[in-house]
PDB file of C-alpha atoms in Angstrom:
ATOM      1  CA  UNK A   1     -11.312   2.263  -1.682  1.00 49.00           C
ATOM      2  CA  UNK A   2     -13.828  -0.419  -1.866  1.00 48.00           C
ATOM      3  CA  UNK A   3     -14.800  -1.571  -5.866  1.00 52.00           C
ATOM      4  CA  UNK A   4     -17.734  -3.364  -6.824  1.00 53.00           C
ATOM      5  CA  UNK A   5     -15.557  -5.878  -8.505  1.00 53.00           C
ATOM      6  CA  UNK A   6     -13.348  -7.142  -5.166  1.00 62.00           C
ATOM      7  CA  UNK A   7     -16.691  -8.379  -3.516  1.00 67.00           C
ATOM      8  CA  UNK A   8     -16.235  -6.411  -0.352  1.00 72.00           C
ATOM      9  CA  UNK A   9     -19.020  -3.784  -1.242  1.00 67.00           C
ATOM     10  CA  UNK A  10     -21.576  -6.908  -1.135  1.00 70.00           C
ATOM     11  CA  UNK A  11     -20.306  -7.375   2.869  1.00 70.00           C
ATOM     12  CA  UNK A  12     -20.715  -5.889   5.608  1.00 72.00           C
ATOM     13  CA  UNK A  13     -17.727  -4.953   8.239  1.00 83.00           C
ATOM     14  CA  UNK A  14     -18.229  -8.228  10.373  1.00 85.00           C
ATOM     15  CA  UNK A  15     -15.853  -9.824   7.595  1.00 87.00           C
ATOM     16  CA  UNK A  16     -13.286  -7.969   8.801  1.00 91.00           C
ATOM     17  CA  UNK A  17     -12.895  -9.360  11.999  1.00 94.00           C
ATOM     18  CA  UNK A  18     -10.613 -12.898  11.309  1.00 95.00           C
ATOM     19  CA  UNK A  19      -8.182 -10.029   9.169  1.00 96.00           C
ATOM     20  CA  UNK A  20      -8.226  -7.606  12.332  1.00 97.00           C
ATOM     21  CA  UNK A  21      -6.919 -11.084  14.621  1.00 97.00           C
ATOM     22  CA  UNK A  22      -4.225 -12.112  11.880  1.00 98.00           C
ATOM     23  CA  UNK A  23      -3.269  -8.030  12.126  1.00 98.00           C
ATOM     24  CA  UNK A  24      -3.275  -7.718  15.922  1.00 95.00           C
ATOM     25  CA  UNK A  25      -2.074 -11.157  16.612  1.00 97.00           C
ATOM     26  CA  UNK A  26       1.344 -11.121  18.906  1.00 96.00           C
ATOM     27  CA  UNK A  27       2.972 -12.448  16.185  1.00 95.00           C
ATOM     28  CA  UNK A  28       2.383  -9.854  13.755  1.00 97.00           C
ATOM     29  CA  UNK A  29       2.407  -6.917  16.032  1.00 95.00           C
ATOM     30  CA  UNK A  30       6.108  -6.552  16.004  1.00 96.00           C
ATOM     31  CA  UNK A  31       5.644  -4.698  12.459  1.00 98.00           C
ATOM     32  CA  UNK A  32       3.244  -2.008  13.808  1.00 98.00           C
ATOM     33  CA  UNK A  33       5.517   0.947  12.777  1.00 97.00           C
ATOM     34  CA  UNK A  34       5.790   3.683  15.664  1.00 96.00           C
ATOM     35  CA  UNK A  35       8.731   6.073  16.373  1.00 95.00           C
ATOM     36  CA  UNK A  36      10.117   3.606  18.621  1.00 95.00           C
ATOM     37  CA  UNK A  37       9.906   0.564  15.845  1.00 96.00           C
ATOM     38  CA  UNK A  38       9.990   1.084  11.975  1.00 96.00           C
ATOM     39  CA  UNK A  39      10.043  -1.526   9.094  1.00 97.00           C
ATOM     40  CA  UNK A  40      13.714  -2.754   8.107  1.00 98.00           C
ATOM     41  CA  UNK A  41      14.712  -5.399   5.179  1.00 98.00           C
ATOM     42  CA  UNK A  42      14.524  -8.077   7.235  1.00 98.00           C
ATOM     43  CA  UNK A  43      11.079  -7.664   8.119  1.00 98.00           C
ATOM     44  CA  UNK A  44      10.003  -8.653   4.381  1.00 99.00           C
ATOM     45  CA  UNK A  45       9.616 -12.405   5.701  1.00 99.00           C
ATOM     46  CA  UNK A  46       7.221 -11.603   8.115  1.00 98.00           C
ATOM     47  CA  UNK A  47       5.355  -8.734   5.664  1.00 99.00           C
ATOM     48  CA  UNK A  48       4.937 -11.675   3.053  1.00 99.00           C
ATOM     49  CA  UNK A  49       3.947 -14.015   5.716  1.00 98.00           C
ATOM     50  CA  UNK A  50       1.177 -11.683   6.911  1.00 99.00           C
ATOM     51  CA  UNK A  51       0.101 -10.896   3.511  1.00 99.00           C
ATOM     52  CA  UNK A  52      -0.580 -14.541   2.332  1.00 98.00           C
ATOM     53  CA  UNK A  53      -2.722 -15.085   5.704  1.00 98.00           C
ATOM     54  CA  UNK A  54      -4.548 -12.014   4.906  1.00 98.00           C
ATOM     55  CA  UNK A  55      -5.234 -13.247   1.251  1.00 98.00           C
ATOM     56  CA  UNK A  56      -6.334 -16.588   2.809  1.00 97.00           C
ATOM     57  CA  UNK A  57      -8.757 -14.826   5.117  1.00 96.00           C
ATOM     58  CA  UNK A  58     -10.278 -12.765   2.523  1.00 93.00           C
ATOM     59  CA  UNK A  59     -10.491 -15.694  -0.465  1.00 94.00           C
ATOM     60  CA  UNK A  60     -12.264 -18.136   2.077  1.00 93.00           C
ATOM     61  CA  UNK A  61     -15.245 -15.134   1.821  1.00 89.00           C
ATOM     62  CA  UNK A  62     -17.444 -15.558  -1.246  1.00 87.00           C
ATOM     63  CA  UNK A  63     -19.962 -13.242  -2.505  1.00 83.00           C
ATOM     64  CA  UNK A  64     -22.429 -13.517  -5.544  1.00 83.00           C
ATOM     65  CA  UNK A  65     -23.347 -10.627  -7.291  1.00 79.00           C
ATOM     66  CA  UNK A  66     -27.019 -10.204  -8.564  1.00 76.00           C
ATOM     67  CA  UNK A  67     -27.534 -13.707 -10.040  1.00 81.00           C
ATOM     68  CA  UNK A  68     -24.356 -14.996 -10.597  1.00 81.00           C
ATOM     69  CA  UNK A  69     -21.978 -17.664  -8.893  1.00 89.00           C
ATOM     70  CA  UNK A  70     -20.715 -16.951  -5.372  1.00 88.00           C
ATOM     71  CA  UNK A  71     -17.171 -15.688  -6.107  1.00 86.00           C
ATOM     72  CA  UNK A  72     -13.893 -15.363  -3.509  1.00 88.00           C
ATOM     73  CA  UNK A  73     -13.535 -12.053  -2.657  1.00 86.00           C
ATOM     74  CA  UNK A  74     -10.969 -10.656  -4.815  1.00 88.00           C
ATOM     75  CA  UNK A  75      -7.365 -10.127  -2.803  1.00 93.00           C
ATOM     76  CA  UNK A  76      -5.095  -7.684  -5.452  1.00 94.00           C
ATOM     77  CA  UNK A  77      -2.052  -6.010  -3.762  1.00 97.00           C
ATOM     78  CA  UNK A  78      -3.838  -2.968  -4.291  1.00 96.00           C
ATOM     79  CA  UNK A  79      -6.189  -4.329  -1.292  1.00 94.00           C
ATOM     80  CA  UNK A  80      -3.550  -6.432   0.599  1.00 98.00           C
ATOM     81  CA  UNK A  81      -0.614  -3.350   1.005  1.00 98.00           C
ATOM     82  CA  UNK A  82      -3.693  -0.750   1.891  1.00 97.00           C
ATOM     83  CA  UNK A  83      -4.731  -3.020   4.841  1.00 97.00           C
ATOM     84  CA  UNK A  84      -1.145  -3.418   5.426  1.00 98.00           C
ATOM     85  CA  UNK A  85      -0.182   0.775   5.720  1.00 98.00           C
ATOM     86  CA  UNK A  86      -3.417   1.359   7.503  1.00 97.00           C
ATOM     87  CA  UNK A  87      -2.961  -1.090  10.201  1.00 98.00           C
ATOM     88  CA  UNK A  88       0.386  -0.995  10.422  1.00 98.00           C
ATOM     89  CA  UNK A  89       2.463   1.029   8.384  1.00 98.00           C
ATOM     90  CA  UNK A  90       4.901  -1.357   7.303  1.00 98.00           C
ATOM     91  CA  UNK A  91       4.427  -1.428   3.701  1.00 99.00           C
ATOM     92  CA  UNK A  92       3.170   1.779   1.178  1.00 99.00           C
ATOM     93  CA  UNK A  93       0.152   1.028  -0.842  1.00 98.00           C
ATOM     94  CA  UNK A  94       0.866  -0.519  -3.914  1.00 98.00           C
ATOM     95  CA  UNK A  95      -1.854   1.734  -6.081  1.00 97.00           C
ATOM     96  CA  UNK A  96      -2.007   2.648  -9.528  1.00 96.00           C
ATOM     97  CA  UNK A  97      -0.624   5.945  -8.422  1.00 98.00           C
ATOM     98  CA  UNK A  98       2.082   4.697  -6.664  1.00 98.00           C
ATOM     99  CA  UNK A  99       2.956   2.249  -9.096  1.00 98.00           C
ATOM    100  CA  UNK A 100       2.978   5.167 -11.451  1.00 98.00           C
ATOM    101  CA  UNK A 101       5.165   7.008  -9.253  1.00 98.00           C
ATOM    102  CA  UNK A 102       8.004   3.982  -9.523  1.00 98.00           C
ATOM    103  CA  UNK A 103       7.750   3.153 -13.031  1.00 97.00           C
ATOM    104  CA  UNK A 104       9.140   7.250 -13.070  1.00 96.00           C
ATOM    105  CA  UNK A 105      11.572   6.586 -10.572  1.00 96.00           C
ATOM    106  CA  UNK A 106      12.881   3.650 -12.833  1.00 95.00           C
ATOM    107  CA  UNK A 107      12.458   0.776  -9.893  1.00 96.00           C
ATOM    108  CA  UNK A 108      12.057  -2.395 -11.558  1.00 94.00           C
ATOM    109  CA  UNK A 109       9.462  -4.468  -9.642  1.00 95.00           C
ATOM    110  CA  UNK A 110       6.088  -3.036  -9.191  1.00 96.00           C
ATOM    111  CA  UNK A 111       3.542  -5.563  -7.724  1.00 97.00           C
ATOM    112  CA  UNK A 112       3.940  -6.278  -3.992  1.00 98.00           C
ATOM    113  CA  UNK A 113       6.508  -8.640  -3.943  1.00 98.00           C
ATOM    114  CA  UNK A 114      10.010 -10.341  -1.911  1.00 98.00           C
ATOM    115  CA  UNK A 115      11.832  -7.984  -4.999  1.00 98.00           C
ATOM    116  CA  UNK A 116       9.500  -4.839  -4.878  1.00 98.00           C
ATOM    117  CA  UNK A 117      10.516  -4.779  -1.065  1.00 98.00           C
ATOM    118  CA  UNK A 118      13.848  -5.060  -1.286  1.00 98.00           C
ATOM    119  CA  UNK A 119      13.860  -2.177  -4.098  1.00 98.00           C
ATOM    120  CA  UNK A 120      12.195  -0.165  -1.444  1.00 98.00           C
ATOM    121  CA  UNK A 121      14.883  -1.068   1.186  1.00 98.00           C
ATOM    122  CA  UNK A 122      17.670  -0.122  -1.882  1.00 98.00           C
ATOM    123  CA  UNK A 123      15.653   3.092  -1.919  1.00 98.00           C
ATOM    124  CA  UNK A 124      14.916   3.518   1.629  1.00 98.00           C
ATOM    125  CA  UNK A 125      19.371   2.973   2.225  1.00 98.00           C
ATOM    126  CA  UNK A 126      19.990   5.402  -0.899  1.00 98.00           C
ATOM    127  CA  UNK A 127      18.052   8.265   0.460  1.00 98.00           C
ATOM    128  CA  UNK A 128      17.852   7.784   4.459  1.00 98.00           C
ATOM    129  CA  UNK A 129      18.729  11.516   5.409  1.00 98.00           C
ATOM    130  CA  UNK A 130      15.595  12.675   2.432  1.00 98.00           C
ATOM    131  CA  UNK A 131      13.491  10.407   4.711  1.00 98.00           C
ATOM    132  CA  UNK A 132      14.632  11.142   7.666  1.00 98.00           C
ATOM    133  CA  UNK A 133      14.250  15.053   7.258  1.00 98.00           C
ATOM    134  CA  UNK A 134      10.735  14.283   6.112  1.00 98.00           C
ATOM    135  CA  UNK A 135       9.548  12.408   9.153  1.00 98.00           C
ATOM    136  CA  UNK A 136      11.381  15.157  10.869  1.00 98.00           C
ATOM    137  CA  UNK A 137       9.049  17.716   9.114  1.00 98.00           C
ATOM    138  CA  UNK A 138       6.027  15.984   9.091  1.00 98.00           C
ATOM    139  CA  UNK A 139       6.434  15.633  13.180  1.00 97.00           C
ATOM    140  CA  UNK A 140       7.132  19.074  13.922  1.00 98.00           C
ATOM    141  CA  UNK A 141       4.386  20.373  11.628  1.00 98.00           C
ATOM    142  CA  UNK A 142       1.409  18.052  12.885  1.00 98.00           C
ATOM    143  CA  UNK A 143       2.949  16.209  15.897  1.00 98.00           C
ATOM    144  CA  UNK A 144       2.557  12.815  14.100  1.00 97.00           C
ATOM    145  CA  UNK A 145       5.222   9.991  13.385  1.00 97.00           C
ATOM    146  CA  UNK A 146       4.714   9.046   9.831  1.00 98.00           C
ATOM    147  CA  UNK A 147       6.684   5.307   9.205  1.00 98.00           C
ATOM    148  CA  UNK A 148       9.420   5.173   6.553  1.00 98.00           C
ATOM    149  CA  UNK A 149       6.744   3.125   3.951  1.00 99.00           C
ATOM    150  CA  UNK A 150       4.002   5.915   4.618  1.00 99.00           C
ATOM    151  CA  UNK A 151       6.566   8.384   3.725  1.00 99.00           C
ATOM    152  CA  UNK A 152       7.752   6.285   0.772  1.00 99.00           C
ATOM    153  CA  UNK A 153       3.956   6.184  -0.332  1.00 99.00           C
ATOM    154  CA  UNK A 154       2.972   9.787  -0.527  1.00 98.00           C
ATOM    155  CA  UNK A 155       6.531  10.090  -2.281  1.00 98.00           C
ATOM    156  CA  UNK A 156       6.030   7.752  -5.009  1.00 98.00           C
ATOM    157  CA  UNK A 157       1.885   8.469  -4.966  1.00 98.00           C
ATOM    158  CA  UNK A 158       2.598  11.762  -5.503  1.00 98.00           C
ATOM    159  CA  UNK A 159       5.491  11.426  -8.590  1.00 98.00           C
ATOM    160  CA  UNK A 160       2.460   9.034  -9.956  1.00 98.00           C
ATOM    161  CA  UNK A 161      -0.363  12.103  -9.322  1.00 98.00           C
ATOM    162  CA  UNK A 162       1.260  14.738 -10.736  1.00 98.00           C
ATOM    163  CA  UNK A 163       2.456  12.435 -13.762  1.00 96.00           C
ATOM    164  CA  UNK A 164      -1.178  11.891 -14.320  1.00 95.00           C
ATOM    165  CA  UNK A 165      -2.271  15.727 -13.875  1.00 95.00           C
ATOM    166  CA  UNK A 166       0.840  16.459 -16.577  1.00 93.00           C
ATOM    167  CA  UNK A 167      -0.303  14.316 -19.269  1.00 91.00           C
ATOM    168  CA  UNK A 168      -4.332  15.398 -18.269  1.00 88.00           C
ATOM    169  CA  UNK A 169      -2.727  19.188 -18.999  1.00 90.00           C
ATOM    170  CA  UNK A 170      -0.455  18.120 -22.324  1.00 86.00           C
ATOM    171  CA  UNK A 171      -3.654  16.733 -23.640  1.00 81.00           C
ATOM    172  CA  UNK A 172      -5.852  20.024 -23.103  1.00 81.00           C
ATOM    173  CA  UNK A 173      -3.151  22.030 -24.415  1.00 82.00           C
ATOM    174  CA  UNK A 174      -3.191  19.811 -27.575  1.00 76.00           C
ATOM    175  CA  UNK A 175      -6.882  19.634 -28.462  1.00 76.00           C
ATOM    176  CA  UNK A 176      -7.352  23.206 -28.534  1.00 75.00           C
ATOM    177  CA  UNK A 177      -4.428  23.453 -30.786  1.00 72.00           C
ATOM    178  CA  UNK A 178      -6.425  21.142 -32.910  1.00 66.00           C
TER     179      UNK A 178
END
C-alpha cells in the first residue's frame, strides 16, 4: 500500500499516532461500522470532516527524499478512503481498481467526494436486499460482519479486477494472432 512517492515509506509508524487520535477520537467513533451501527447518507458530513483532519495531519509531515527538498507527505484519496475502511469501515477504498469498477458501473463521480458518496448511497438504496444477502453470506461463511462500504468495495474492486484481467487476456489473444 505504501509508494515511494506519498513520503510515508521515508517514516516510520510513530507518524501515525496524531491520525490514530483524530480516528479514535469520541467524535469520530460514531462511524466505526459494526453490525449494530453502519454508514448511512447522512454520515457524509462527518466522513468529509474526518477526511480533511486526516489530510491535515498527514500534510503537516514532510519528508525529503535523497537530496531533495523536504516535501508534505502526499494525502491522495487513494490513501485517505484506505485509512478510512481499515479503521472504520465507513467508506470503500477509492483505488484504481475500484475506480475501475465504477467507471463500468456507469457512476458518475469517481474521486472521494460529497457527490461520489451520495452515488454510493443511490447505489447502496438501489440494491439494499444484493447487500444485504451478501453481508448475510459473508457472516454465515466466516462469522464476520463486513460494513455496507466494505461490501461495496470488493464489489466495485472486483468489476475493476476482472476488467483489467479481460483486457490483459484480449491482448494475449491478439498478439499471437499477429
Amino acid at each position: 500500500m505504501y509508494r515511494g512517492s506519498s513520503g510515508l515509506l521515508q517514516k516510520n509508524h510513530l507518524i501515525h499516532r496524531g491520525a490514530v487520535d483524530i480516528l479514535f477520537s469520541n467524535e469520530n467513533q460514531k462511524l466505526k461500522c459494526n453490525s449494530k451501527n453502519d454508514v448511512v447518507r447522512g454520515n457524509i458530513p462527518d466522513i468529509l470532516n474526518l477526511k480533511t483532519k486526516l489530510a491535515d495531519h498527514y500534510r503537516n509531515i514532510y519528508f525529503t527524499k535523497g537530496e531533495g527538498k523536504p516535501k508534505p507527505i502526499s494525502t491522495t484519496d487513494t490513501l485517505l478512503s484506505k485509512i478510512l475502511l481499515g479503521t472504520l469501515g465507513c467508506v470503500p477504498a477509492f483505488d484504481r481498481y475500484f475506480i475501475d469498477g465504477l467507471k463500468e458501473v456507469k457512476i458518475q463521480n469517481k474521486v472521494f467526494d460529497d457527490a461520489s458518496l451520495n452515488e454510493l448511497f443511490d447505489f447502496v438504496e438501489e440494491n439494499r436486499t444484493e447487500i444485504k444477502d451478501a453481508q448475510k453470506l459473508i457472516l454465515t461463511k466466516i462469522n464476520k460482519f463486513y460494513p455496507i462500504m466494505k461490501i461495496l468495495d470488493m464489489y466495485f474492486w472486483q468489476i475493476g479486477y476482472d476488467k483489467e484481467l479481460m483486457q490483459k487476456q484480449e491482448k494475449e489473444i491478439s498478439d499471437e494472432d499477429s
